[in-house]
């Protein structure tokens, strides 16, 4: 029984302590930067680290701290928009993109990211507009070229996509992303051409040497790796005797 | 006679060489430099902005325990942006310490001390490193140097008290802690807090490092109690006498506490560093 009284007494004392805590002077402040450092850019650094670790909610807090230190700091809006978008808050993301560009309309990265945001939302016209704006500000930007090529490809404009990627691979031959997109576009073109073959030949059966388009792509890939070119030979045709 | 003389000369030469080697840091050869990091953020912006950015990034990675990323952030500061930025060296040393790459940590802290010879935090962090290394003489020297730079630097005197305790210098630890409890006026604040007539709506403000001095003092007294219990048990056991059950039980409880909760052989939990706030930013 005494034990219960002791426990009850302890609980009461503890609750009183919690109601009237002594406050530590150095209590952690969510937006406290070390003294002597530019806080806005410091918090953007913190936010970038959290965003890179996919801790977008934490990153948004950091970017908001940066904006508390400097309400006109466009890089903080620009980055917070990306994290808002990653968390699926489209309205907040768009508001932040717009806020960043209202402060500085020359931010190429913001046009690129907003373009990507529009493309993800299925608004390809606005996506192309933003990516083209990015390219008018920085003509050789490899990411903008790649992203615009992707949007062109989604719209079936493979020639425009290839043109952008040709520019990208010429100007940035070491950028791997463009080659991946280029491969995908050639795959799409392959599928499109096989489809056209079937339409023109008037047959639903795949008369390709290695089977379906997917099998054909696989056989080409295998041939490139092994040096076996037989899949190509299957595409050759003998001369038509009626030809002079 | 001649043979003896040669032996003596060789012995002296050997001792001189040994003393030279002994006096050197454990890292006599320069450490191989890591590859230069790629630091594209805010390229072209003022140096102060870029260091602030990478400090923020590095600290966030450090707090997330993403140590390799943190190392790159701090390397961006000290190797690409500003080699004279003391806090960058201290930050990278902190990463190396966590990675148990103590030689690299020491090299970075030596650089920080070189850049800011009056910065208490740099000495304190190096003392902290030596504590990890269990190089207590050099840890003591650094904590003392930190206090020479700033006698009120709480992390340094707290750490010095921990060092005294680890080495069994209980009287020195108690004297230091009691002096600081008095001079920081945390005892006065405690009296104020306990005053039944005080207005409880008014918050009591205090520095948590100062309040922590009481916790350290408690640990020192417990440790001293354990030492005394051990002395008693050792004498009784040696004489073949039975140890009093209650005293044995109290000794066992303390032994257990210092084995599990209050480990001093892994005293890093007790040591204080106020990086980056005191890192001379």
XYZ file of C-alpha atoms in Angstrom, chain B:
281
model
C 87.100 -0.320 -21.320
C 86.761 0.689 -24.956
C 83.918 -1.824 -25.400
C 82.102 -0.367 -22.396
C 82.464 3.126 -23.758
C 81.003 2.099 -27.122
C 78.108 0.413 -25.333
C 77.390 3.529 -23.286
C 77.537 5.771 -26.380
C 75.217 3.444 -28.275
C 72.844 3.314 -25.328
C 72.738 7.107 -25.122
C 72.169 7.356 -28.883
C 69.359 4.842 -28.613
C 67.743 6.757 -25.771
C 67.990 10.050 -27.657
C 66.393 8.473 -30.734
C 63.679 6.878 -28.629
C 62.886 10.167 -26.910
C 62.626 11.918 -30.294
C 60.259 9.246 -31.592
C 58.277 9.300 -28.348
C 57.841 13.066 -28.501
C 56.365 12.930 -31.959
C 52.670 12.678 -32.759
C 51.450 9.188 -33.575
C 51.276 10.376 -37.185
C 54.837 11.140 -38.159
C 54.233 10.540 -41.853
C 51.797 12.753 -43.750
C 48.498 11.057 -44.414
C 47.642 10.431 -48.061
C 45.344 13.177 -49.285
C 41.844 12.164 -50.286
C 40.593 13.037 -53.790
C 39.472 16.615 -54.227
C 35.684 16.744 -53.761
C 33.231 18.102 -56.304
C 31.549 21.161 -54.784
C 29.133 22.682 -57.284
C 26.679 24.377 -54.902
C 26.558 28.159 -55.241
C 29.635 28.184 -57.457
C 30.546 31.754 -58.271
C 28.866 33.077 -55.123
C 30.896 34.824 -52.375
C 33.100 32.563 -50.279
C 31.092 33.306 -47.114
C 27.904 32.031 -48.745
C 29.518 28.858 -49.920
C 31.090 28.083 -46.546
C 27.735 28.732 -44.837
C 26.019 26.389 -47.292
C 28.485 23.547 -46.816
C 28.507 24.036 -43.037
C 24.739 23.603 -43.060
C 24.910 20.614 -45.357
C 27.777 19.001 -43.451
C 26.110 19.415 -40.066
C 22.840 17.965 -41.333
C 24.679 14.946 -42.707
C 26.663 14.638 -39.479
C 23.476 14.695 -37.393
C 21.985 12.077 -39.718
C 25.105 9.965 -39.260
C 25.762 10.124 -43.008
C 29.423 10.471 -42.286
C 30.877 10.127 -45.753
C 28.569 12.817 -47.104
C 29.438 15.024 -44.109
C 33.139 14.490 -44.749
C 32.699 15.649 -48.343
C 30.777 18.766 -47.247
C 33.496 19.818 -44.796
C 36.202 18.898 -47.302
C 34.514 21.241 -49.763
C 35.058 24.024 -47.251
C 38.645 23.338 -46.276
C 40.006 21.992 -49.532
C 38.074 23.897 -52.171
C 36.526 27.062 -50.768
C 38.545 28.379 -47.826
C 41.479 26.526 -46.263
C 41.555 29.095 -43.446
C 38.007 28.366 -42.264
C 38.627 26.941 -38.798
C 35.115 25.578 -38.258
C 35.441 23.511 -41.419
C 38.525 21.759 -40.040
C 36.837 21.161 -36.687
C 33.755 19.820 -38.480
C 35.757 17.413 -40.566
C 37.705 16.323 -37.506
C 34.394 15.538 -35.855
C 33.505 13.303 -38.803
C 36.868 11.544 -38.706
C 36.518 11.025 -34.949
C 33.144 9.333 -35.509
C 34.716 7.217 -38.245
C 37.481 6.293 -35.768
C 40.026 7.786 -38.190
C 41.810 9.445 -35.301
C 45.004 10.349 -37.125
C 43.081 12.330 -39.701
C 40.976 13.912 -36.968
C 44.117 14.945 -35.131
C 45.654 16.424 -38.279
C 42.518 18.520 -38.840
C 42.363 19.681 -35.233
C 46.046 20.575 -35.309
C 45.243 22.721 -38.305
C 42.328 24.339 -36.466
C 44.560 25.119 -33.482
C 47.183 26.532 -35.825
C 44.601 28.786 -37.486
C 42.952 29.882 -34.244
C 45.456 29.566 -31.387
C 43.085 31.274 -28.946
C 39.977 29.280 -29.786
C 38.988 27.288 -26.705
C 36.683 25.032 -28.747
C 39.568 23.834 -30.929
C 41.629 22.735 -27.904
C 38.585 21.275 -26.234
C 37.739 19.178 -29.290
C 41.326 17.990 -29.556
C 41.239 17.086 -25.868
C 38.018 15.230 -26.578
C 39.823 13.323 -29.327
C 42.717 12.455 -27.005
C 40.177 11.149 -24.490
C 38.860 8.801 -27.197
C 42.441 7.798 -27.734
C 42.949 7.410 -23.968
C 45.910 9.721 -24.230
C 45.083 11.385 -20.926
C 48.181 13.578 -20.533
C 47.565 15.282 -23.858
C 43.817 15.500 -23.181
C 44.584 17.235 -19.881
C 46.998 19.638 -21.579
C 44.389 20.566 -24.174
C 41.544 21.074 -21.699
C 43.855 23.279 -19.679
C 44.860 25.226 -22.765
C 41.182 25.696 -23.616
C 40.669 27.119 -20.126
C 43.716 29.379 -20.509
C 41.994 30.815 -23.589
C 38.653 31.074 -21.859
C 38.416 30.267 -18.155
C 34.618 30.212 -18.347
C 34.445 27.697 -21.159
C 32.032 25.134 -19.692
C 32.814 22.204 -22.034
C 36.516 22.376 -21.121
C 36.095 22.440 -17.347
C 33.385 19.773 -17.501
C 35.662 17.592 -19.592
C 38.579 18.244 -17.262
C 36.419 17.096 -14.352
C 35.580 13.905 -16.279
C 39.285 13.368 -16.929
C 40.074 13.788 -13.207
C 37.374 11.234 -12.414
C 38.584 8.719 -14.983
C 42.062 8.964 -13.477
C 40.776 8.626 -9.906
C 41.630 12.227 -9.032
C 38.379 12.648 -7.166
C 39.450 15.507 -4.933
C 40.548 17.557 -7.934
C 37.301 16.784 -9.753
C 35.178 17.709 -6.749
C 37.131 20.911 -6.106
C 36.797 21.960 -9.747
C 33.096 21.182 -9.956
C 32.232 22.840 -6.659
C 34.169 25.930 -7.633
C 32.310 26.152 -10.953
C 28.952 25.488 -9.322
C 29.647 28.484 -7.138
C 31.206 30.832 -9.700
C 28.532 30.170 -12.334
C 25.881 30.906 -9.679
C 23.945 27.782 -10.602
C 23.694 27.128 -6.839
C 22.084 30.540 -6.419
C 19.646 29.795 -9.234
C 18.788 26.468 -7.609
C 18.043 28.252 -4.314
C 15.884 30.701 -6.195
C 14.024 27.814 -7.826
C 13.433 26.175 -4.472
C 12.232 29.381 -2.835
C 8.628 28.629 -1.801
C 7.752 32.317 -2.085
C 8.865 32.773 -5.672
C 6.368 33.578 -8.387
C 6.054 30.265 -10.231
C 4.873 32.055 -13.382
C 8.348 33.512 -13.817
C 10.557 31.036 -15.615
C 13.942 30.319 -14.094
C 16.587 30.739 -16.738
C 19.822 28.835 -16.553
C 22.594 27.414 -18.682
C 22.169 23.655 -19.048
C 25.953 23.123 -19.008
C 26.038 24.721 -15.558
C 23.177 22.580 -14.265
C 24.993 19.525 -15.580
C 27.814 20.214 -13.126
C 25.607 18.730 -10.415
C 25.216 15.527 -12.422
C 28.975 15.290 -12.840
C 29.476 15.885 -9.137
C 27.056 13.055 -8.406
C 29.004 10.735 -10.690
C 32.314 11.675 -9.063
C 30.969 10.970 -5.579
C 29.519 7.665 -6.734
C 32.819 6.733 -8.294
C 34.635 7.692 -5.137
C 32.161 5.608 -3.120
C 32.811 2.641 -5.379
C 36.557 3.020 -4.908
C 36.095 3.024 -1.136
C 33.831 -0.022 -1.253
C 36.424 -1.796 -3.382
C 39.141 -0.953 -0.869
C 37.024 -2.374 1.937
C 36.146 -5.549 -0.010
C 39.766 -6.045 -1.030
C 41.021 -5.804 2.554
C 38.311 -8.077 3.937
C 38.744 -10.674 1.204
C 42.491 -10.551 1.634
C 42.108 -11.292 5.325
C 39.594 -14.060 4.661
C 36.806 -12.105 6.354
C 33.201 -12.063 5.208
C 32.113 -8.846 3.584
C 29.044 -7.296 5.161
C 26.073 -8.233 2.957
C 24.607 -4.764 2.844
C 27.908 -3.128 1.969
C 28.614 -5.867 -0.597
C 25.209 -5.301 -2.120
C 25.743 -1.527 -2.301
C 29.174 -2.093 -3.866
C 27.670 -4.490 -6.415
C 24.969 -2.002 -7.339
C 27.558 0.705 -7.919
C 29.804 -1.689 -9.824
C 26.863 -2.549 -12.056
C 26.017 1.110 -12.561
C 29.537 1.919 -13.685
C 29.570 -1.152 -15.914
C 26.336 -0.350 -17.719
C 24.960 3.137 -17.134
C 27.805 5.393 -16.124
C 30.643 3.808 -18.018
C 33.778 5.834 -17.646
C 35.964 3.590 -19.782
C 33.738 4.737 -22.644
C 33.476 8.249 -21.291
C 32.577 9.894 -24.592
C 28.967 10.221 -23.474
C 30.109 12.450 -20.643
C 32.359 14.686 -22.680
C 31.123 17.978 -24.008
C 31.697 19.753 -27.266
C 29.747 22.765 -28.390
C 30.513 22.377 -32.067
C 29.526 24.252 -34.158
C 28.296 27.039 -31.888
C 31.723 27.737 -30.412
C 33.750 26.820 -33.472
C 34.792 30.361 -34.304
C 32.423 30.838 -37.228
